[in-house]
Coordinates of C-alpha atoms and ligand atoms in Angstrom, one line a residue:
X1 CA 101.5 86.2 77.4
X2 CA 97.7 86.8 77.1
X3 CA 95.2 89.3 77.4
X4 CA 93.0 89.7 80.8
X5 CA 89.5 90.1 81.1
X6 CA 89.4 92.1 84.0
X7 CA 86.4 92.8 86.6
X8 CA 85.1 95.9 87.4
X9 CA 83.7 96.3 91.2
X10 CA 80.6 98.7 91.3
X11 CA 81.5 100.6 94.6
X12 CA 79.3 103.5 95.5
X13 CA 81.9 106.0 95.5
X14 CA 83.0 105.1 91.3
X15 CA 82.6 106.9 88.6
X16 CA 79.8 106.2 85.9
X17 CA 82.1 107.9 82.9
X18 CA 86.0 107.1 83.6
X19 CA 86.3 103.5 83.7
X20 CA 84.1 103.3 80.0
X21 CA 85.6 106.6 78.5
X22 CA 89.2 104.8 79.4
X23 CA 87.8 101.8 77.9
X24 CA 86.2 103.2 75.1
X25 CA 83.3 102.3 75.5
X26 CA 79.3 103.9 75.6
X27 CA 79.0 105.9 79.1
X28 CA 77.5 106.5 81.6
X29 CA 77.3 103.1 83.1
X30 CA 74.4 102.0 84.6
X31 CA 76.1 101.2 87.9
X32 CA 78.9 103.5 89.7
X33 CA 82.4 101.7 88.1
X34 CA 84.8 102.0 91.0
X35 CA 87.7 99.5 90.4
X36 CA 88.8 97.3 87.2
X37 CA 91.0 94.8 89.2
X38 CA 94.2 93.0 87.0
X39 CA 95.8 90.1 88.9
X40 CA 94.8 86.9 90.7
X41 CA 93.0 87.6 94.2
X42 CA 91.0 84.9 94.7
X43 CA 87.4 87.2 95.5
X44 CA 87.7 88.5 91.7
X45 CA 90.5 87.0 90.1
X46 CA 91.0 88.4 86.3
X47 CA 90.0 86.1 83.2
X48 CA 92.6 84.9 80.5
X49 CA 90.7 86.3 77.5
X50 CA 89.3 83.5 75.1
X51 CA 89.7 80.8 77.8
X52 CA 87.3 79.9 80.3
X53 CA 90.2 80.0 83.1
X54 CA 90.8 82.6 85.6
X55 CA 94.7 84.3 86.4
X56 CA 94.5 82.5 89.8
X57 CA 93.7 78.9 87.8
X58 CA 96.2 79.3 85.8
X59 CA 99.3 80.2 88.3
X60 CA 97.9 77.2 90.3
X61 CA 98.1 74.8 87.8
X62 CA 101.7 75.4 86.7
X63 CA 102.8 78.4 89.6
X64 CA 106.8 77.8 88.4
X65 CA 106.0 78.4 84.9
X66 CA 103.9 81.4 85.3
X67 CA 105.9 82.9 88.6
X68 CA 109.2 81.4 89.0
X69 CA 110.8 79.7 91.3
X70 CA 112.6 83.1 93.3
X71 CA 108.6 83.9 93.7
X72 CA 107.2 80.8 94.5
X73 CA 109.5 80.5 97.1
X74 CA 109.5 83.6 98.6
X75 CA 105.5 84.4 98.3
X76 CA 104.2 80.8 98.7
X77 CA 102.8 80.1 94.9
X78 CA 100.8 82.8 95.1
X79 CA 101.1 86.7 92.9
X80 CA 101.9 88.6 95.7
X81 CA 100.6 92.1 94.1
X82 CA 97.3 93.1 92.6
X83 CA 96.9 96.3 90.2
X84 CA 93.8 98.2 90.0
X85 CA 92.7 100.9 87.5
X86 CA 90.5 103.1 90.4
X87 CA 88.1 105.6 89.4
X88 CA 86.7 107.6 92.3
X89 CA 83.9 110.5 92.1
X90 CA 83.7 110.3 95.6
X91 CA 85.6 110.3 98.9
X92 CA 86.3 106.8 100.2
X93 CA 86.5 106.0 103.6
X94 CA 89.1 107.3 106.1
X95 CA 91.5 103.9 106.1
X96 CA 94.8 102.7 107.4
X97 CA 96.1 99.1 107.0
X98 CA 98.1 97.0 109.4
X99 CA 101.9 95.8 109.3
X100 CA 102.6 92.4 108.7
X101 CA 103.1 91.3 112.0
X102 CA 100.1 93.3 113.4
X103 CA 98.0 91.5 110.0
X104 CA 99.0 88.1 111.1
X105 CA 98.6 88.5 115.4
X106 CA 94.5 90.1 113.9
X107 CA 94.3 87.6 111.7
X108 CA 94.9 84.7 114.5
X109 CA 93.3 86.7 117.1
X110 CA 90.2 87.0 115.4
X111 CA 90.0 83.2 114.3
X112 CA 90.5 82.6 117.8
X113 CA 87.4 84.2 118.9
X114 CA 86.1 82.0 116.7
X115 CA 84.8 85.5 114.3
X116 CA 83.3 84.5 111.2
X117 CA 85.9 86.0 107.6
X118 CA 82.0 87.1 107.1
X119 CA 81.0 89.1 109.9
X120 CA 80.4 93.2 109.8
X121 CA 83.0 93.1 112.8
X122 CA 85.8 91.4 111.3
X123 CA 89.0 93.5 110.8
X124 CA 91.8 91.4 109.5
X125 CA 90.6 89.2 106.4
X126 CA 93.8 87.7 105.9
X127 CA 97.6 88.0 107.3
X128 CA 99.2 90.1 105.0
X129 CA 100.0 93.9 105.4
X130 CA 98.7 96.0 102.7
X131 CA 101.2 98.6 101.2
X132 CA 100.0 100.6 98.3
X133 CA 100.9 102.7 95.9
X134 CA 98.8 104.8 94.0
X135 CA 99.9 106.9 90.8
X136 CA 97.4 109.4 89.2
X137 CA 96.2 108.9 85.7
X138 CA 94.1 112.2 86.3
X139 CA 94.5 115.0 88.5
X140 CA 94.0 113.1 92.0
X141 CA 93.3 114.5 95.2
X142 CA 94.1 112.4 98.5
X143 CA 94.5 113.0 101.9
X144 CA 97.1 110.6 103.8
X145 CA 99.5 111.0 106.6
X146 CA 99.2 113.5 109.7
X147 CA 100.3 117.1 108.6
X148 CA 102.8 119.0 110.9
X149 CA 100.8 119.9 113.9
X150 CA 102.5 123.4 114.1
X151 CA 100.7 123.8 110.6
X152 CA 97.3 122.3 111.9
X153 CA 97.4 124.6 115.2
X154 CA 97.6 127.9 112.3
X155 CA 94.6 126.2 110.1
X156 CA 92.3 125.7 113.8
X157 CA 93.4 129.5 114.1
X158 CA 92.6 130.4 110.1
X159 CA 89.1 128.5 110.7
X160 CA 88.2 130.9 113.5
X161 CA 86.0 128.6 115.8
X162 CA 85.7 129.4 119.1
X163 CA 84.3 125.8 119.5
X164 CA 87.8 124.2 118.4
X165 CA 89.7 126.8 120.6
X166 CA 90.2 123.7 123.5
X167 CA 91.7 121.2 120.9
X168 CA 94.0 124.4 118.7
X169 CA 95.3 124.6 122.9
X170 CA 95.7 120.5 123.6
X171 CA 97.5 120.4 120.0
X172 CA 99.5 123.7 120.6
X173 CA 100.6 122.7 124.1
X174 CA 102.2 119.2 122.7
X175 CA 102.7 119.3 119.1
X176 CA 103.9 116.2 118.0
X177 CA 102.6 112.5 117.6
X178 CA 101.6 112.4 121.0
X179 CA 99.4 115.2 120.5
X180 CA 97.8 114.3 117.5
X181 CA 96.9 110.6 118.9
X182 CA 95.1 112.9 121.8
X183 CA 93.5 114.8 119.6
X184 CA 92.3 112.1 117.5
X185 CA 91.4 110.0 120.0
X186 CA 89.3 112.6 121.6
X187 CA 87.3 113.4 118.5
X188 CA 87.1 109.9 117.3
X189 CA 85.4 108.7 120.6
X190 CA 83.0 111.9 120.6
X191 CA 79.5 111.3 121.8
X192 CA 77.5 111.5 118.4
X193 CA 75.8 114.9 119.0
X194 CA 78.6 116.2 119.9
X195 CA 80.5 115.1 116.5
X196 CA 77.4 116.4 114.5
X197 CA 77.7 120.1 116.1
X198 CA 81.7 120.2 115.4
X199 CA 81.0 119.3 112.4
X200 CA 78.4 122.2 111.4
X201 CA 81.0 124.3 113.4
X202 CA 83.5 123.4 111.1
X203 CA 81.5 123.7 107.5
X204 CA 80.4 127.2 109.1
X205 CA 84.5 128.2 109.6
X206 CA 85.1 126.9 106.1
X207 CA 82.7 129.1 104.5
X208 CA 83.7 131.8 106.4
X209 CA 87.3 130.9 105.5
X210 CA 86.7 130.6 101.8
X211 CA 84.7 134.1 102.1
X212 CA 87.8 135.8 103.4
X213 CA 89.9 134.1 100.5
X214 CA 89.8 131.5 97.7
X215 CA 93.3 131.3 97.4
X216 CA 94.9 131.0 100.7
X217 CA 97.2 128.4 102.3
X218 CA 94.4 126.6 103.4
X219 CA 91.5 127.1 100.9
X220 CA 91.8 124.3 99.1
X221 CA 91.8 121.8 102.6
X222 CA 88.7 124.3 103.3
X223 CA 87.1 123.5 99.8
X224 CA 87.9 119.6 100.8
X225 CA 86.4 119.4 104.2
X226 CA 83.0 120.8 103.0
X227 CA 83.0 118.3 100.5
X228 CA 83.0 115.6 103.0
X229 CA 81.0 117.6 105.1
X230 CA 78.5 117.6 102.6
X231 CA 78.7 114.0 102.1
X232 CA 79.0 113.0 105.6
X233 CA 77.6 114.9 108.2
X234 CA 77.9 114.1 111.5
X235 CA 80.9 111.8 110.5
X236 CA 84.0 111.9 113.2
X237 CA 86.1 111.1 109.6
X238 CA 85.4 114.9 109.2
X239 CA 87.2 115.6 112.0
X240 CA 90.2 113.7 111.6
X241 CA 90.4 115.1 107.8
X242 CA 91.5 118.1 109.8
X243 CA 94.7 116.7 110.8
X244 CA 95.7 115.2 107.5
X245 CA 97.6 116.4 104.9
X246 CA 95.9 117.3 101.7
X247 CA 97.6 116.6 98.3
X248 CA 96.5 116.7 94.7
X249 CA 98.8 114.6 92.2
X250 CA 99.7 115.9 88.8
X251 CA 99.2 113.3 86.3
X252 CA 102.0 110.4 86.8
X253 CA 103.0 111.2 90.4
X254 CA 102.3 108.6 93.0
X255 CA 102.4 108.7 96.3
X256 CA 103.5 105.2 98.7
X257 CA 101.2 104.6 101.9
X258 CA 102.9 102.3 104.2
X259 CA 101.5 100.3 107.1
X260 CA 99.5 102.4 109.7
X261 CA 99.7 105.8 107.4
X262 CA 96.0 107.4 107.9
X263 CA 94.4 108.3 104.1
X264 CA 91.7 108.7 102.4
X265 CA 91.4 109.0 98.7
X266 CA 89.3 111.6 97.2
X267 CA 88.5 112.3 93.8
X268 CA 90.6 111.2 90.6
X269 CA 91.3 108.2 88.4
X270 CA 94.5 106.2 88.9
X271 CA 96.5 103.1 88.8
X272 CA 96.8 101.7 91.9
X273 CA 98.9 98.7 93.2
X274 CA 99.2 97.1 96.5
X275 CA 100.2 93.8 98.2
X276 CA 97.2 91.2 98.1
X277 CA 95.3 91.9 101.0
X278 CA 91.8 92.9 102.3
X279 CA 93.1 94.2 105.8
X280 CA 91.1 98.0 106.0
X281 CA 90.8 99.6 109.7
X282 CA 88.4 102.4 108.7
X283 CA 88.5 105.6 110.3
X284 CA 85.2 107.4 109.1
X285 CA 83.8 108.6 106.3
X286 CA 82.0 105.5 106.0
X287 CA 78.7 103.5 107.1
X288 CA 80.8 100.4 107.8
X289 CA 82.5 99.2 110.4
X290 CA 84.8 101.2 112.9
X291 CA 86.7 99.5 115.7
X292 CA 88.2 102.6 117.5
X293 CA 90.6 100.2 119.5
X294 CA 92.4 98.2 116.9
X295 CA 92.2 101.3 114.8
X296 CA 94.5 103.2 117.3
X297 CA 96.5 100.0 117.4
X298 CA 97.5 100.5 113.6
X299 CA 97.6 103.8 113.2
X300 CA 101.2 105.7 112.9
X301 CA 100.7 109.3 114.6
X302 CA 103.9 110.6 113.4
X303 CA 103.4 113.5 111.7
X304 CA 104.3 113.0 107.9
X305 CA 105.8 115.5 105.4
X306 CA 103.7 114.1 102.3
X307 CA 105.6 114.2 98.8
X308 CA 105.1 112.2 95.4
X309 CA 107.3 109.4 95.4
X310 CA 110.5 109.9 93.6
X311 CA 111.0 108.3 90.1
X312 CA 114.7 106.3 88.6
X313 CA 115.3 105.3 85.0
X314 CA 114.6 101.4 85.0
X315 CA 117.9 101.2 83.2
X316 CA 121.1 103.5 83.3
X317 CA 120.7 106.6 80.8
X318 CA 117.1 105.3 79.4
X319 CA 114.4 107.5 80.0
X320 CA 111.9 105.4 78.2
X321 CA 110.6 103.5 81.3
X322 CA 110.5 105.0 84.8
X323 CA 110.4 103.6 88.3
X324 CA 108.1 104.7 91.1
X325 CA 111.1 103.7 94.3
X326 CA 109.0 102.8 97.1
X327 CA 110.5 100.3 99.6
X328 CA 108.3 97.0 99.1
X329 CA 109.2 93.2 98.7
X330 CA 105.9 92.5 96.9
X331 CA 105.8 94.4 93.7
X332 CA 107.4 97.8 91.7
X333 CA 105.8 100.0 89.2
X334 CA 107.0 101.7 86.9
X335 CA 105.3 103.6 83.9
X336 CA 106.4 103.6 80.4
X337 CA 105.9 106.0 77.7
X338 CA 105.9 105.6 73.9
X339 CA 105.3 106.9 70.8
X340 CA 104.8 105.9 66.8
X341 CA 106.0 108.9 65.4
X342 CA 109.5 108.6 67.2
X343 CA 109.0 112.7 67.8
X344 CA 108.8 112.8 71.7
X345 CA 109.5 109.5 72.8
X346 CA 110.9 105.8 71.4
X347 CA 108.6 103.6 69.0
X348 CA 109.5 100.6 71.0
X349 CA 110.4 99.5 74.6
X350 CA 112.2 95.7 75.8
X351 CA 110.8 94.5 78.9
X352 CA 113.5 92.5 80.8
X353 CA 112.4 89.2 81.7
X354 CA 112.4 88.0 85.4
X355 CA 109.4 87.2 87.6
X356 CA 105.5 87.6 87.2
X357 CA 104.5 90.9 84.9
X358 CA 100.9 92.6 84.9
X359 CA 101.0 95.6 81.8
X360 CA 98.1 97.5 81.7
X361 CA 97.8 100.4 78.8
X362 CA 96.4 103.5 80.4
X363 CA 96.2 105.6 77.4
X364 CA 96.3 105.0 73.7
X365 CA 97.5 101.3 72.3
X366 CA 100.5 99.3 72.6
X367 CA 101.1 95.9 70.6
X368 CA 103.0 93.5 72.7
X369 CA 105.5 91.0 70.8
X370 CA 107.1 87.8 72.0
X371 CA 108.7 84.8 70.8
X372 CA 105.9 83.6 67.8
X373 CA 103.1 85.7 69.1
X374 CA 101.9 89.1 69.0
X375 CA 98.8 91.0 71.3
X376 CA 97.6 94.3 71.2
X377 CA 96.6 96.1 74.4
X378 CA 94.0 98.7 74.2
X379 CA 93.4 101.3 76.4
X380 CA 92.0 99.8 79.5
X381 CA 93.9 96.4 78.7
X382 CA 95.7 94.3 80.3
X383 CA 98.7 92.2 79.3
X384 CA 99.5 88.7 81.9
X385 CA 103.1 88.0 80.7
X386 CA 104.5 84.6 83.3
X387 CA 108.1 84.0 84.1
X388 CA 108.7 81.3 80.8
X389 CA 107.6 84.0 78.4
X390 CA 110.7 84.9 76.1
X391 CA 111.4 88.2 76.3
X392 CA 108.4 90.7 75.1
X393 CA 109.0 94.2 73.5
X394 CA 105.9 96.5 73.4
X395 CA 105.3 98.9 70.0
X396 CA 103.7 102.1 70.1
X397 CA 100.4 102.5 68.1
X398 CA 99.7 106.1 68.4
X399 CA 102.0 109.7 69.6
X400 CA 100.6 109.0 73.0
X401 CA 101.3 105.7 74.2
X402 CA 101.3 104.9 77.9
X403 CA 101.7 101.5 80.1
X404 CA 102.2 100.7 83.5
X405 CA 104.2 98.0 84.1
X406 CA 103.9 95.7 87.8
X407 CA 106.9 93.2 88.6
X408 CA 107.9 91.7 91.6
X409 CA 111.3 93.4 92.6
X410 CA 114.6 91.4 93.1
Ligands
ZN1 ZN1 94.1 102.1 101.6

């Protein structure tokens, strides 16, 4: 096992305090710190600390050793999961990512047009589907998945706006995924000026709204949409943000987005892991690229009834380590708890052995023990443990202990 240097990717939308305060170290930073990304992908793979060689090196010199054969095999030699640490002060863009078999017809389409992997236009990077899972570290608001559209007809009536009266009707008349790909279609493919004064329509109804009450059913979707109002006016990702459902995680829930689910993320710091690709249709809520076709390609209209994902024990009657159940081939999560003191939770935790592991320590310090050697993981650490490790048990440092543990699921 060793310790990973991991980089940190300067988005706009980062935060200049939560990355360094997690890592302990002097804030703010002089750049936004969006993302600190633990795992191999080959456009920032992580370092092994006190070697000059990268994670992705490594697995390629010896990818039995550090993977095993069941993942060799099924994922061609290659960690088929990254895990990020993502800090966001800002709305991101309004995304949704492929399946695999859409990924891998873009992917060939696309070099068959002879499209540079460079170009502003490109869509599909690669030919893998993108599942992710997100789990908040702080409280983290998201938006993802269409809400009912019975409940979106009441919010157009809540808002008030005699402007959105034709599209409450079109919604109300057929409200189910056929409507809300109308809908969104319709807004989406909005003449500019036409976006822009929906928009001031809509900041305008959420005031009003808000006015009326702070605390109603849909004050706190109000309180979001002027925030990306504020942020991007004249965006038709405004619009669709009308249609979503709006969640804010509690500490250590996680929500799964599967292919073609419609999200954007928010505000929050959390731990975020996903299969290793690049594949991002954006919807809005962005300067970059938006291919309205290929987005309405991807995109699932069914409405969704959004819920944190549920948690199991990892073993049978052992609370100590808990798994986020979300149906993916490429990786599981699950989060561990510990503490020194013994009072709340256990000192010590095995980690069975089987497959590639990524452990990152989200809060406090863990030391990691295994065969002859022994590392300690700090806060904003990460641990690379490869299939021949012997079995490694992590030890709580302090009353607080937390890890998140990424394996690749039998
Ligand atoms: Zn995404």
């Amino acid at each position: 096992m060793q310790l990973l240097d991991c980089p940190v990717r300067n988005y706009a939308w980062g935060s200049r305090t939560a990355l360094a305060e997690l890592r302990g170290q002097p804030g703010p930073s002089p750049h936004p710190e969006a993302e600190l990304w633990m795992g191999a992908h080959p456009a920032d793979p992580s370092r092994l600390a006190g070697s000059g060689s990268t994670l992705l090196g490594q697995i390629a010199e010896d990818p039995v050793a550090a993977l095993g054969q069941r993942v060799c095999e099924r994922f061609d030699k290659r960690l088929p999961f990254l895990m990020k640490i993502l800090a966001a002060e800002e709305p991101l863009s309004i995304q949704a990512h492929p399946s695999l078999q859409q990924a891998r017809e873009g992917f060939e389409r696309e070099n068959h047009r002879g499209i540079s992997l460079a170009a502003r236009s490109r869509n599909y990077k690669d030919d893998n589907h993108k599942p992710e899972l997100i789990v908040a570290l702080t409280p983290f608001s998201a938006m993802a998945g269409f809400r009912d559209p019975a409940s979106t007809v009441e919010l157009l009536e809540q808002l008030g706006s005699e402007r959105f009266v034709p599209y409450r009707d079109l919604l109300a008349a057929q409200p189910d995924g056929s409507g809300l790909r109308a809908l969104f279609t319709t807004w989406i493919t909005l003449p500019s000026s036409d976006v822009s004064e929906l928009v001031d329509d809509l900041a305008e109804s959420c005031v009003a709204l808000l006015a009326r009450s702070q605390r109603g059913r849909f004050a706190a979707v109000a309180r979001n949409l002027l925030q990306l109002v504020e942020r991007y006016p004249g965006d038709a990702g405004v619009l669709a943000a009308i249609l979503l459902n709006h969640i804010t995680l509690r500490p250590g829930e996680g929500i799964f987005l599967d292919a073609g689910n419609l999200h954007a993320y928010l505000h929050g710091v959390g731990v975020e892991l996903m299969a290793n690709s690049d594949n991002v249709l954006r919807g809005g809520l962005t300067p970059k690229h938006v291919d309205v076709p290929e987005l309405l390609r991807v995109v699932d209209f069914e409405p969704l009834e959004l819920a944190p994902v549920p948690l199991r024990n990892a073993e049978p009657g052992g609370t100590v380590e808990q798994v986020y159940q979300a149906p993916i081939d490429e990786f599981a999560l699950s989060r561990i708890e510990l503490d020194a003191t013994g009072l709340l939770h256990s000192v010590s935790h095995g980690l069975s052995r089987g497959g590639p592991q990524i452990i990152a320590c989200t809060r406090g310090e863990v030391i990691a023990r295994g065969g002859e050697q022994e590392v300690r993981v700090p806060a904003g650490g990460a641990l690379w443990i490869p299939d021949s490790d012997p079995e490694v048990i992590l030890h709580a440092v302090t009353a607080r202990d937390e890890v998140f543990r990424a394996v690749v699921p039998h």
